[in-house]
Amino acid sequence: MFRKFILKSAEEQTLLDEDISRRSIGFRTRFSRNLPPRPLISDITDKSLDPELAAPISSLAHASAKDLMAKTELRLERDLIKIQEACIRELEICQALRERLTTIGRGNCTNRESRLVREMLAADKSPPKATRTTVDTLPTETLFSVYQKIIVRDGLTHVNRPYNPVFWQNEARLKKFLTEDEKHLISSGFRIHYLPHRMISQELVASFVLLLTYTGWNGHTLQAMGVNDVVVKGEWVTLKGYKGKTDAFVSDAHLENKQPGLMMALNVIRWNRMQLIKLGFLPKTCSYLWCTWTTSYGPIKFQYVGFQDGLKKFQTTYSLPNFSLDQVRPQFLAHASLKMKNPEYVRQLASHKLLTTTGHYLDQIILRNMNSAINLEFQRRLENTVLFRLAEEDEMFKSRVRMKHVDLRLLTPLGDGASCKNLEAPPDESFLVGNLCDGKRCHIGDGCENRKVIIDIENLTALIRKRRYYRMNWRRLEQSNITAFEKFHVPAILFNLGLYDYIKTGSFRHFLERIERAIENETE
């Protein structure tokens, strides 16, 4: 019933296909999914960067939290700039090829050359061998010059062209004609010959990605942007967008026209729209900006939908990391947050109604990565500090130590085989005696959260000495204060015995045995 009602209503209002869209009818689905933000583009290894920034941002090495924030901001910015530079390079290559084809199209050719090439283009089947042989002898630039003349003369760019041209052996000719920088465009095939009159998909993808990096919008929002949503005034460009997910307009993007590649991208997509209208592919009232070639030759009814496939090819061409269009927005907002340090500014950029929404979003895309980096840095320092301590006694460990990650301040030995990561900050302030923890609750219950087991020479010595101490004094300790013995000493004894047995049966047992012999010799 609902379907019939909608169709009947559309007929009564004589709505055309181009009049109906999410934006025109204010459609908003009742069904919503709370999906986590996409991973950041920078959360991968990039060996082309400085070694200090090459690791994923979730594992960046750093000296302090301030250093981590600075490196994260720089890595986010570097990756955005790398993408922007690739987009600009693609637009420049396509524009240069367009100008080259336009220039050779002004060259001279004989009537015979023009006649033979037209016979080839208009042929429904393979042309006569004599014709092919003659055309094969033409230099590639001459052949392409004739192509340009015939395309214009015969109206082959129009939607209602007189015939469907066939560019015989086109790939081989393109390989000779295209420069090394242009070779990746060969996948566009015959469409390259129409570059002076309309865009190819590679230009469209480059323009789309570039504008995403400048606006921080979702892909659907940018795709909904029409020609009337682009306002160029003086030194500024204002872009207006619509977010179908919330049925609302997003905050306008105000951009300086001197931003690299911005005007190049806007000019070419607006020029392309005017060309498609002029050639009959789009009606004059159509505001679409993201249209290019379709699988069937005829009027264009939908905007380009091959962005993801085009994006993959673009990434391969310019050695970019693999990312989706949805990952550009988190990258943009994360960088803006660290650069501006103003949550309200980021909220406006993201077009969030509530600051809490922005905070939750940033927590997911930035803080979790930074927390991961901090945890990993602690593990690096911990591991290398342990190896450094072991290397003091055994040279076999020296080659495994990375000195830049050794932090001798990291641990304070407890004197029983364990270490404390921070004596000045116990889990409960009542443990403090002066400015330091009293060290009585290290092994009670599941153990103190500051307790760390570090197997190095110093701690192994402390473990053995503590074991000998308890073995010789446990009865005296019990008799002197049974309550304190049960609360503090029993957990410590159990921990000591358990750790001793664990090491005794593990790969460090030879160190344990060596230290035991040395201590026994001291007492003899």
Short mmCIF file of C-alpha atoms in Angstrom, two decimals:
data_model
loop_
_atom_site.label_atom_id
_atom_site.label_comp_id
_atom_site.label_asym_id
_atom_site.label_seq_id
_atom_site.Cartn_x
_atom_site.Cartn_y
_atom_site.Cartn_z
CA MET A 1 0.00 0.00 0.00
CA PHE A 2 2.75 2.42 0.96
CA ARG A 3 4.57 1.82 -2.32
CA LYS A 4 1.39 2.50 -4.34
CA PHE A 5 0.74 5.67 -2.36
CA ILE A 6 4.23 7.02 -3.06
CA LEU A 7 4.05 6.24 -6.78
CA LYS A 8 0.59 7.83 -7.08
CA SER A 9 1.75 10.93 -5.22
CA ALA A 10 4.78 11.29 -7.51
CA GLU A 11 2.54 11.04 -10.60
CA GLU A 12 0.14 13.67 -9.27
CA GLN A 13 2.99 16.09 -8.59
CA THR A 14 4.62 15.24 -11.94
CA LEU A 15 7.99 14.81 -10.24
CA LEU A 16 10.99 14.02 -12.41
CA ASP A 17 13.72 11.59 -11.41
CA GLU A 18 16.18 14.43 -10.82
CA ASP A 19 13.68 16.13 -8.48
CA ILE A 20 13.69 13.23 -6.04
CA SER A 21 16.60 12.80 -3.66
CA ARG A 22 17.25 12.42 0.05
CA ARG A 23 18.00 16.12 0.17
CA SER A 24 14.89 17.30 -1.71
CA ILE A 25 12.45 15.27 0.38
CA GLY A 26 14.30 15.54 3.70
CA PHE A 27 14.53 11.79 4.10
CA ARG A 28 15.86 10.42 7.36
CA THR A 29 15.74 6.74 8.23
CA ARG A 30 14.36 5.55 11.57
CA PHE A 31 16.99 2.84 11.66
CA SER A 32 20.37 3.92 12.93
CA ARG A 33 23.60 2.12 13.70
CA ASN A 34 26.17 3.42 16.15
CA LEU A 35 29.33 2.35 14.41
CA PRO A 36 32.78 3.19 15.78
CA PRO A 37 34.87 5.69 13.79
CA ARG A 38 37.06 4.30 11.05
CA PRO A 39 40.75 3.70 11.85
CA LEU A 40 43.03 6.64 11.22
CA ILE A 41 44.99 6.62 7.96
CA SER A 42 48.15 7.24 10.02
CA ASP A 43 47.79 4.06 12.05
CA ILE A 44 50.02 2.11 9.68
CA THR A 45 53.77 1.91 9.11
CA ASP A 46 55.14 4.30 6.48
CA LYS A 47 58.84 3.71 5.85
CA SER A 48 59.02 6.70 3.49
CA LEU A 49 58.80 9.04 6.50
CA ASP A 50 61.45 10.01 9.03
CA PRO A 51 62.21 6.98 11.27
CA GLU A 52 60.80 8.87 14.27
CA LEU A 53 57.40 9.10 12.52
CA ALA A 54 57.39 5.89 10.45
CA ALA A 55 55.58 3.72 13.02
CA PRO A 56 51.76 3.67 13.31
CA ILE A 57 50.57 6.46 15.62
CA SER A 58 49.36 3.82 18.07
CA SER A 59 52.98 2.74 18.57
CA LEU A 60 55.04 5.92 18.14
CA ALA A 61 58.14 6.03 20.34
CA HIS A 62 58.27 9.16 22.49
CA ALA A 63 60.11 10.79 25.37
CA SER A 64 57.04 12.29 27.06
CA ALA A 65 53.31 12.81 26.63
CA LYS A 66 54.01 16.24 25.13
CA ASP A 67 56.44 14.69 22.66
CA LEU A 68 53.85 12.04 21.73
CA MET A 69 51.19 14.71 21.03
CA ALA A 70 53.63 16.67 18.86
CA LYS A 71 54.67 13.57 16.89
CA THR A 72 51.05 12.43 16.48
CA GLU A 73 50.01 15.84 15.14
CA LEU A 74 52.97 15.90 12.74
CA ARG A 75 52.28 12.37 11.47
CA LEU A 76 48.58 13.14 10.91
CA GLU A 77 49.52 16.29 9.00
CA ARG A 78 52.22 14.58 6.91
CA ASP A 79 49.81 11.88 5.76
CA LEU A 80 47.11 14.42 4.82
CA ILE A 81 49.64 16.51 2.88
CA LYS A 82 50.94 13.40 1.11
CA ILE A 83 47.41 12.62 -0.09
CA GLN A 84 46.81 16.23 -1.14
CA GLU A 85 50.05 16.34 -3.11
CA ALA A 86 49.08 13.14 -4.94
CA CYS A 87 45.65 14.60 -5.81
CA ILE A 88 47.22 17.80 -7.14
CA ARG A 89 49.76 15.83 -9.17
CA GLU A 90 46.97 13.77 -10.74
CA LEU A 91 45.00 16.90 -11.68
CA GLU A 92 48.12 18.53 -13.14
CA ILE A 93 48.93 15.44 -15.24
CA CYS A 94 45.40 15.24 -16.63
CA GLN A 95 45.31 18.96 -17.38
CA ALA A 96 48.70 18.80 -19.11
CA LEU A 97 47.49 15.88 -21.26
CA ARG A 98 44.28 17.79 -22.08
CA GLU A 99 46.31 20.79 -23.23
CA ARG A 100 48.66 18.59 -25.26
CA LEU A 101 45.75 16.94 -27.09
CA THR A 102 44.16 20.34 -27.72
CA THR A 103 47.43 21.65 -29.15
CA ILE A 104 48.06 18.75 -31.53
CA GLY A 105 44.42 18.99 -32.61
CA ARG A 106 45.27 22.36 -34.15
CA GLY A 107 47.95 20.79 -36.34
CA ASN A 108 47.62 20.28 -40.09
CA CYS A 109 46.71 17.02 -41.83
CA THR A 110 45.94 16.05 -45.42
CA ASN A 111 42.48 15.29 -46.73
CA ARG A 112 43.64 11.74 -47.48
CA GLU A 113 44.76 11.20 -43.89
CA SER A 114 41.49 12.59 -42.58
CA ARG A 115 39.44 10.37 -44.92
CA LEU A 116 41.32 7.18 -44.06
CA VAL A 117 41.21 7.76 -40.30
CA ARG A 118 37.48 8.53 -40.44
CA GLU A 119 36.88 5.29 -42.31
CA MET A 120 38.65 3.48 -39.49
CA LEU A 121 36.71 5.29 -36.76
CA ALA A 122 33.29 4.80 -38.37
CA ALA A 123 33.81 1.16 -39.42
CA ASP A 124 31.44 -1.38 -37.85
CA LYS A 125 33.94 -4.12 -38.54
CA SER A 126 37.64 -4.31 -39.19
CA PRO A 127 38.47 -1.92 -42.07
CA PRO A 128 40.18 -3.14 -45.27
CA LYS A 129 43.77 -4.24 -44.93
CA ALA A 130 45.00 -1.50 -47.28
CA THR A 131 43.37 1.17 -45.09
CA ARG A 132 44.83 -0.31 -41.93
CA THR A 133 48.29 -0.57 -43.46
CA THR A 134 48.23 3.07 -44.53
CA VAL A 135 46.97 4.30 -41.14
CA ASP A 136 49.57 2.16 -39.36
CA THR A 137 52.29 4.14 -41.09
CA LEU A 138 51.06 7.43 -39.63
CA PRO A 139 53.07 8.76 -36.68
CA THR A 140 51.11 8.46 -33.43
CA GLU A 141 50.99 12.22 -32.92
CA THR A 142 49.65 12.73 -36.43
CA LEU A 143 47.00 10.05 -35.90
CA PHE A 144 45.89 11.60 -32.60
CA SER A 145 45.80 15.03 -34.25
CA VAL A 146 43.40 13.67 -36.86
CA TYR A 147 41.33 12.03 -34.10
CA GLN A 148 40.86 15.43 -32.45
CA LYS A 149 39.76 17.07 -35.68
CA ILE A 150 37.25 14.32 -36.52
CA ILE A 151 35.85 14.20 -32.98
CA VAL A 152 35.00 17.90 -33.25
CA ARG A 153 33.95 17.91 -36.92
CA ASP A 154 31.65 14.88 -36.66
CA GLY A 155 30.21 15.86 -33.27
CA LEU A 156 31.45 12.67 -31.60
CA THR A 157 31.41 14.32 -28.17
CA HIS A 158 27.63 14.84 -28.22
CA VAL A 159 25.10 12.57 -26.61
CA ASN A 160 23.43 12.00 -30.01
CA ARG A 161 26.55 11.38 -32.05
CA PRO A 162 26.21 10.08 -35.64
CA TYR A 163 28.21 6.90 -35.02
CA ASN A 164 30.15 5.09 -32.31
CA PRO A 165 33.83 5.53 -33.14
CA VAL A 166 36.21 2.60 -32.84
CA PHE A 167 39.83 3.52 -32.11
CA TRP A 168 41.68 0.56 -33.62
CA GLN A 169 44.78 -0.68 -31.75
CA ASN A 170 44.28 2.19 -29.36
CA GLU A 171 46.22 0.73 -26.42
CA ALA A 172 49.41 0.24 -28.43
CA ARG A 173 49.19 3.80 -29.75
CA LEU A 174 48.53 5.22 -26.27
CA LYS A 175 51.60 3.46 -24.89
CA LYS A 176 53.69 5.31 -27.46
CA PHE A 177 51.97 8.65 -26.90
CA LEU A 178 51.66 8.87 -23.12
CA THR A 179 54.62 10.00 -21.02
CA GLU A 180 55.83 7.96 -18.04
CA ASP A 181 53.80 10.16 -15.69
CA GLU A 182 50.69 9.61 -17.84
CA LYS A 183 51.04 5.86 -18.40
CA HIS A 184 48.68 4.95 -15.52
CA LEU A 185 45.85 6.75 -17.35
CA ILE A 186 45.89 4.14 -20.11
CA SER A 187 43.06 2.29 -18.34
CA SER A 188 40.73 5.09 -19.52
CA GLY A 189 41.29 3.87 -23.08
CA PHE A 190 39.39 5.77 -25.80
CA ARG A 191 38.09 8.29 -23.22
CA ILE A 192 41.52 9.94 -23.23
CA HIS A 193 40.78 11.30 -26.72
CA TYR A 194 37.82 13.21 -25.27
CA LEU A 195 39.83 14.93 -22.53
CA PRO A 196 39.63 18.34 -24.25
CA HIS A 197 35.85 18.09 -23.88
CA ARG A 198 35.16 16.33 -20.57
CA MET A 199 36.78 14.75 -17.49
CA ILE A 200 37.94 11.20 -17.00
CA SER A 201 37.32 9.30 -13.76
CA GLN A 202 40.89 9.74 -12.46
CA GLU A 203 40.38 13.54 -12.35
CA LEU A 204 37.05 13.14 -10.61
CA VAL A 205 38.49 10.90 -7.90
CA ALA A 206 41.48 13.22 -7.33
CA SER A 207 39.19 16.26 -7.02
CA PHE A 208 36.85 14.42 -4.67
CA VAL A 209 39.60 13.19 -2.33
CA LEU A 210 41.31 16.59 -2.29
CA LEU A 211 38.10 18.36 -1.24
CA LEU A 212 37.52 15.73 1.45
CA THR A 213 40.93 16.53 2.97
CA TYR A 214 40.07 20.25 3.04
CA THR A 215 36.48 20.00 4.36
CA GLY A 216 36.60 16.95 6.64
CA TRP A 217 33.13 16.00 5.42
CA ASN A 218 31.75 12.51 4.93
CA GLY A 219 31.85 11.21 1.37
CA HIS A 220 28.04 11.31 1.05
CA THR A 221 27.99 14.91 2.24
CA LEU A 222 30.49 16.01 -0.40
CA GLN A 223 28.69 14.04 -3.09
CA ALA A 224 25.47 15.89 -2.22
CA MET A 225 27.19 19.24 -2.89
CA GLY A 226 25.77 20.82 -6.03
CA VAL A 227 27.03 23.63 -8.23
CA ASN A 228 25.04 26.23 -6.28
CA ASP A 229 26.74 25.09 -3.07
CA VAL A 230 30.09 26.39 -4.32
CA VAL A 231 30.51 30.13 -3.72
CA VAL A 232 33.76 31.82 -4.74
CA LYS A 233 34.10 35.37 -3.47
CA GLY A 234 37.36 37.26 -3.39
CA GLU A 235 40.05 35.22 -1.70
CA TRP A 236 37.58 32.83 -0.07
CA VAL A 237 35.59 29.80 -1.15
CA THR A 238 32.49 28.69 0.73
CA LEU A 239 31.27 25.11 0.30
CA LYS A 240 27.85 24.04 1.54
CA GLY A 241 27.03 20.43 2.35
CA TYR A 242 24.07 18.28 3.32
CA LYS A 243 24.26 15.30 5.68
CA GLY A 244 21.62 12.73 4.80
CA LYS A 245 22.22 10.73 7.99
CA THR A 246 20.85 13.55 10.14
CA ASP A 247 18.74 15.31 7.47
CA ALA A 248 20.59 18.55 8.10
CA PHE A 249 23.00 20.93 6.45
CA VAL A 250 26.54 20.71 7.78
CA SER A 251 28.60 23.72 8.77
CA ASP A 252 29.84 25.64 5.76
CA ALA A 253 33.47 25.06 4.87
CA HIS A 254 35.27 28.39 4.46
CA LEU A 255 38.53 27.86 2.59
CA GLU A 256 41.18 30.23 1.26
CA ASN A 257 41.42 29.93 -2.50
CA LYS A 258 45.23 29.83 -2.25
CA GLN A 259 45.13 26.39 -0.61
CA PRO A 260 47.09 24.06 -2.92
CA GLY A 261 44.98 22.56 -5.68
CA LEU A 262 41.64 23.84 -4.31
CA MET A 263 40.69 26.08 -7.22
CA MET A 264 42.11 23.59 -9.72
CA ALA A 265 39.72 20.91 -8.43
CA LEU A 266 36.69 23.22 -8.22
CA ASN A 267 37.31 24.69 -11.66
CA VAL A 268 37.62 21.35 -13.41
CA ILE A 269 34.49 19.79 -11.87
CA ARG A 270 32.43 22.91 -12.67
CA TRP A 271 33.85 23.05 -16.19
CA ASN A 272 33.02 19.37 -16.65
CA ARG A 273 29.40 19.97 -15.58
CA MET A 274 29.02 22.80 -18.10
CA GLN A 275 30.52 20.63 -20.83
CA LEU A 276 28.15 17.74 -20.06
CA ILE A 277 25.20 20.14 -20.24
CA LYS A 278 26.51 21.61 -23.50
CA LEU A 279 26.97 18.13 -25.01
CA GLY A 280 23.47 17.01 -23.97
CA PHE A 281 24.37 14.53 -21.22
CA LEU A 282 22.83 16.60 -18.41
CA PRO A 283 19.79 18.91 -18.39
CA LYS A 284 20.50 22.61 -17.79
CA THR A 285 18.73 22.48 -14.42
CA CYS A 286 20.91 19.66 -13.10
CA SER A 287 23.30 20.73 -10.33
CA TYR A 288 25.36 17.50 -10.28
CA LEU A 289 29.10 18.02 -9.99
CA TRP A 290 30.30 14.42 -9.78
CA CYS A 291 29.52 12.98 -13.19
CA THR A 292 31.78 11.29 -15.70
CA TRP A 293 31.66 8.43 -18.18
CA THR A 294 29.13 5.65 -17.63
CA THR A 295 29.04 2.09 -18.92
CA SER A 296 26.40 2.98 -21.52
CA TYR A 297 26.68 6.01 -23.78
CA GLY A 298 23.70 8.27 -23.23
CA PRO A 299 22.14 10.83 -20.89
CA ILE A 300 23.61 10.72 -17.37
CA LYS A 301 21.01 10.01 -14.70
CA PHE A 302 23.24 9.33 -11.70
CA GLN A 303 26.43 10.72 -10.25
CA TYR A 304 29.64 8.71 -10.32
CA VAL A 305 29.60 5.75 -7.92
CA GLY A 306 32.99 4.16 -8.60
CA PHE A 307 34.96 6.16 -6.03
CA GLN A 308 36.20 3.19 -4.01
CA ASP A 309 37.54 1.33 -7.04
CA GLY A 310 39.05 4.53 -8.42
CA LEU A 311 40.56 5.29 -5.00
CA LYS A 312 42.38 1.94 -4.91
CA LYS A 313 43.96 2.59 -8.32
CA PHE A 314 44.88 6.12 -7.22
CA GLN A 315 46.57 4.78 -4.09
CA THR A 316 48.55 2.24 -6.11
CA THR A 317 49.69 4.85 -8.63
CA TYR A 318 51.02 7.23 -5.98
CA SER A 319 52.17 4.66 -3.39
CA LEU A 320 49.66 5.90 -0.83
CA PRO A 321 48.49 3.82 2.15
CA ASN A 322 45.28 1.89 1.67
CA PHE A 323 42.40 3.87 3.13
CA SER A 324 38.70 4.35 2.49
CA LEU A 325 36.94 7.65 1.87
CA ASP A 326 35.36 7.34 5.32
CA GLN A 327 38.80 7.45 6.94
CA VAL A 328 39.61 10.94 5.68
CA ARG A 329 37.15 12.62 8.06
CA PRO A 330 38.56 11.06 11.30
CA GLN A 331 42.08 11.92 10.10
CA PHE A 332 41.06 15.53 9.41
CA LEU A 333 39.29 16.00 12.77
CA ALA A 334 42.08 14.32 14.75
CA HIS A 335 44.65 16.66 13.21
CA ALA A 336 42.44 19.73 13.79
CA SER A 337 41.96 18.74 17.43
CA LEU A 338 45.68 18.43 18.16
CA LYS A 339 46.58 21.53 16.12
CA MET A 340 43.93 23.95 17.44
CA LYS A 341 43.45 22.44 20.93
CA ASN A 342 39.93 23.87 20.90
CA PRO A 343 37.08 21.32 21.28
CA GLU A 344 34.43 23.89 20.30
CA TYR A 345 36.25 24.63 17.04
CA VAL A 346 36.37 20.91 16.25
CA ARG A 347 32.67 20.54 17.16
CA GLN A 348 31.79 23.17 14.57
CA LEU A 349 34.00 21.53 11.96
CA ALA A 350 32.35 18.17 12.62
CA SER A 351 28.82 19.73 12.62
CA HIS A 352 28.02 17.98 15.92
CA LYS A 353 25.14 19.40 17.93
CA LEU A 354 26.71 18.55 21.28
CA LEU A 355 30.26 19.00 22.50
CA THR A 356 29.96 15.63 24.26
CA THR A 357 29.49 13.98 20.86
CA THR A 358 32.73 15.56 19.65
CA GLY A 359 34.50 14.55 22.85
CA HIS A 360 33.36 10.94 22.52
CA TYR A 361 34.38 10.92 18.85
CA LEU A 362 37.84 12.32 19.56
CA ASP A 363 38.29 9.94 22.48
CA GLN A 364 37.76 7.03 20.13
CA ILE A 365 40.00 8.23 17.31
CA ILE A 366 42.83 9.97 19.21
CA LEU A 367 43.05 9.06 22.88
CA ARG A 368 42.84 5.32 22.31
CA ASN A 369 45.68 5.49 19.80
CA MET A 370 47.76 7.62 22.17
CA ASN A 371 47.05 5.32 25.10
CA SER A 372 48.19 2.41 22.98
CA ALA A 373 51.39 4.28 22.12
CA ILE A 374 52.02 5.06 25.81
CA ASN A 375 51.50 1.43 26.85
CA LEU A 376 53.79 0.20 24.10
CA GLU A 377 56.46 2.75 25.03
CA PHE A 378 56.32 1.53 28.64
CA GLN A 379 56.77 -2.04 27.42
CA ARG A 380 59.75 -1.01 25.27
CA ARG A 381 61.44 0.73 28.18
CA LEU A 382 60.64 -2.08 30.56
CA GLU A 383 62.01 -4.76 28.25
CA ASN A 384 65.18 -2.85 27.38
CA THR A 385 65.83 -1.86 31.00
CA VAL A 386 65.64 -5.52 32.01
CA LEU A 387 67.94 -6.55 29.16
CA PHE A 388 70.35 -3.78 30.12
CA ARG A 389 70.50 -5.04 33.70
CA LEU A 390 71.07 -8.59 32.50
CA ALA A 391 73.77 -7.41 30.09
CA GLU A 392 75.69 -5.98 33.02
CA GLU A 393 76.30 -9.55 34.15
CA ASP A 394 76.18 -11.46 30.87
CA GLU A 395 77.40 -10.04 27.55
CA MET A 396 75.10 -12.34 25.55
CA PHE A 397 72.30 -9.81 26.18
CA LYS A 398 74.19 -6.72 24.97
CA SER A 399 73.23 -7.11 21.32
CA ARG A 400 69.54 -7.13 22.27
CA VAL A 401 69.60 -3.83 24.16
CA ARG A 402 68.35 -0.66 22.45
CA MET A 403 69.86 2.04 24.63
CA LYS A 404 67.44 4.79 23.59
CA HIS A 405 64.68 2.83 25.33
CA VAL A 406 66.60 2.08 28.55
CA ASP A 407 65.10 3.98 31.50
CA LEU A 408 66.89 3.30 34.78
CA ARG A 409 64.30 5.37 36.64
CA LEU A 410 61.52 3.02 35.62
CA LEU A 411 61.67 0.57 38.54
CA THR A 412 62.48 0.58 42.24
CA PRO A 413 63.50 -2.85 43.61
CA LEU A 414 61.42 -3.99 46.61
CA GLY A 415 64.12 -6.26 47.94
CA ASP A 416 62.20 -9.51 47.43
CA GLY A 417 62.46 -10.13 43.69
CA ALA A 418 59.73 -7.70 42.69
CA SER A 419 59.88 -4.02 41.73
CA CYS A 420 57.59 -1.00 42.12
CA LYS A 421 56.87 1.21 39.15
CA ASN A 422 56.07 4.27 41.33
CA LEU A 423 56.76 4.41 45.09
CA GLU A 424 55.33 7.93 45.23
CA ALA A 425 51.90 7.01 43.86
CA PRO A 426 50.45 3.89 45.54
CA PRO A 427 46.84 2.87 44.75
CA ASP A 428 45.75 4.23 48.15
CA GLU A 429 47.16 7.42 49.69
CA SER A 430 46.90 5.86 53.14
CA PHE A 431 49.86 3.63 52.19
CA LEU A 432 52.15 6.67 52.15
CA VAL A 433 54.65 7.31 54.91
CA GLY A 434 55.93 10.76 54.14
CA ASN A 435 56.28 10.87 50.36
CA LEU A 436 56.82 7.13 49.82
CA CYS A 437 54.72 3.98 50.08
CA ASP A 438 55.34 1.87 53.21
CA GLY A 439 55.69 -1.23 50.98
CA LYS A 440 53.63 -3.50 53.26
CA ARG A 441 50.85 -4.44 50.84
CA CYS A 442 52.82 -5.36 47.72
CA HIS A 443 51.68 -9.01 47.76
CA ILE A 444 48.35 -8.92 49.60
CA GLY A 445 45.42 -10.39 47.65
CA ASP A 446 46.09 -10.13 43.91
CA GLY A 447 49.07 -7.90 44.57
CA CYS A 448 49.52 -4.14 44.26
CA GLU A 449 48.87 -2.73 40.78
CA ASN A 450 52.26 -0.98 40.96
CA ARG A 451 54.08 -4.25 41.49
CA LYS A 452 56.11 -5.51 38.55
CA VAL A 453 58.20 -8.65 38.30
CA ILE A 454 61.48 -7.84 36.60
CA ILE A 455 63.95 -10.68 36.19
CA ASP A 456 67.39 -9.11 36.38
CA ILE A 457 70.53 -9.80 38.43
CA GLU A 458 69.62 -7.32 41.17
CA ASN A 459 66.14 -8.71 41.68
CA LEU A 460 67.29 -12.34 41.51
CA THR A 461 69.81 -11.60 44.28
CA ALA A 462 67.09 -9.93 46.35
CA LEU A 463 64.78 -12.92 45.77
CA ILE A 464 67.34 -15.41 47.09
CA ARG A 465 68.33 -13.26 50.07
CA LYS A 466 64.66 -12.75 51.01
CA ARG A 467 64.03 -16.47 50.71
CA ARG A 468 66.94 -17.22 53.04
CA TYR A 469 65.72 -14.54 55.47
CA TYR A 470 62.18 -15.98 55.71
CA ARG A 471 63.48 -19.54 55.94
CA MET A 472 65.59 -18.56 58.96
CA ASN A 473 63.21 -16.06 60.65
CA TRP A 474 59.61 -16.98 59.90
CA ARG A 475 59.03 -18.55 63.37
CA ARG A 476 60.37 -15.48 65.16
CA LEU A 477 58.20 -13.16 63.03
CA GLU A 478 55.12 -15.24 63.78
CA GLN A 479 55.69 -15.24 67.53
CA SER A 480 56.48 -11.54 67.76
CA ASN A 481 53.21 -10.39 66.08
CA ILE A 482 50.86 -13.07 64.77
CA THR A 483 48.43 -10.51 63.27
CA ALA A 484 51.09 -8.68 61.26
CA PHE A 485 52.65 -12.01 60.28
CA GLU A 486 49.40 -13.31 58.79
CA LYS A 487 48.46 -10.00 57.10
CA PHE A 488 51.81 -8.92 55.64
CA HIS A 489 54.44 -11.65 55.87
CA VAL A 490 52.47 -14.72 54.78
CA PRO A 491 51.49 -13.17 51.35
CA ALA A 492 55.11 -12.02 50.91
CA ILE A 493 56.44 -15.53 51.73
CA LEU A 494 54.01 -17.15 49.29
CA PHE A 495 54.96 -14.68 46.57
CA ASN A 496 58.65 -15.29 47.20
CA LEU A 497 58.30 -19.06 47.09
CA GLY A 498 56.13 -18.99 43.98
CA LEU A 499 58.48 -16.67 42.09
CA TYR A 500 61.50 -18.76 43.14
CA ASP A 501 59.91 -22.01 41.90
CA TYR A 502 58.85 -20.33 38.64
CA ILE A 503 62.39 -19.09 37.89
CA LYS A 504 63.95 -22.34 39.09
CA THR A 505 62.11 -24.24 36.35
CA GLY A 506 62.46 -21.55 33.66
CA SER A 507 65.07 -20.26 31.23
CA PHE A 508 66.75 -18.05 33.87
CA ARG A 509 67.54 -20.93 36.26
CA HIS A 510 71.28 -20.87 35.48
CA PHE A 511 71.42 -17.23 36.69
CA LEU A 512 69.56 -18.25 39.85
CA GLU A 513 71.93 -21.13 40.55
CA ARG A 514 74.99 -18.95 40.00
CA ILE A 515 73.72 -16.29 42.44
CA GLU A 516 72.74 -18.93 45.03
CA ARG A 517 76.26 -20.36 44.98
CA ALA A 518 77.76 -16.87 45.37
CA ILE A 519 75.53 -16.08 48.39
CA GLU A 520 76.27 -19.44 50.02
CA ASN A 521 80.00 -18.76 49.64
CA GLU A 522 79.51 -15.44 51.44
CA THR A 523 78.16 -17.19 54.54
CA GLU A 524 80.79 -19.91 54.70
#
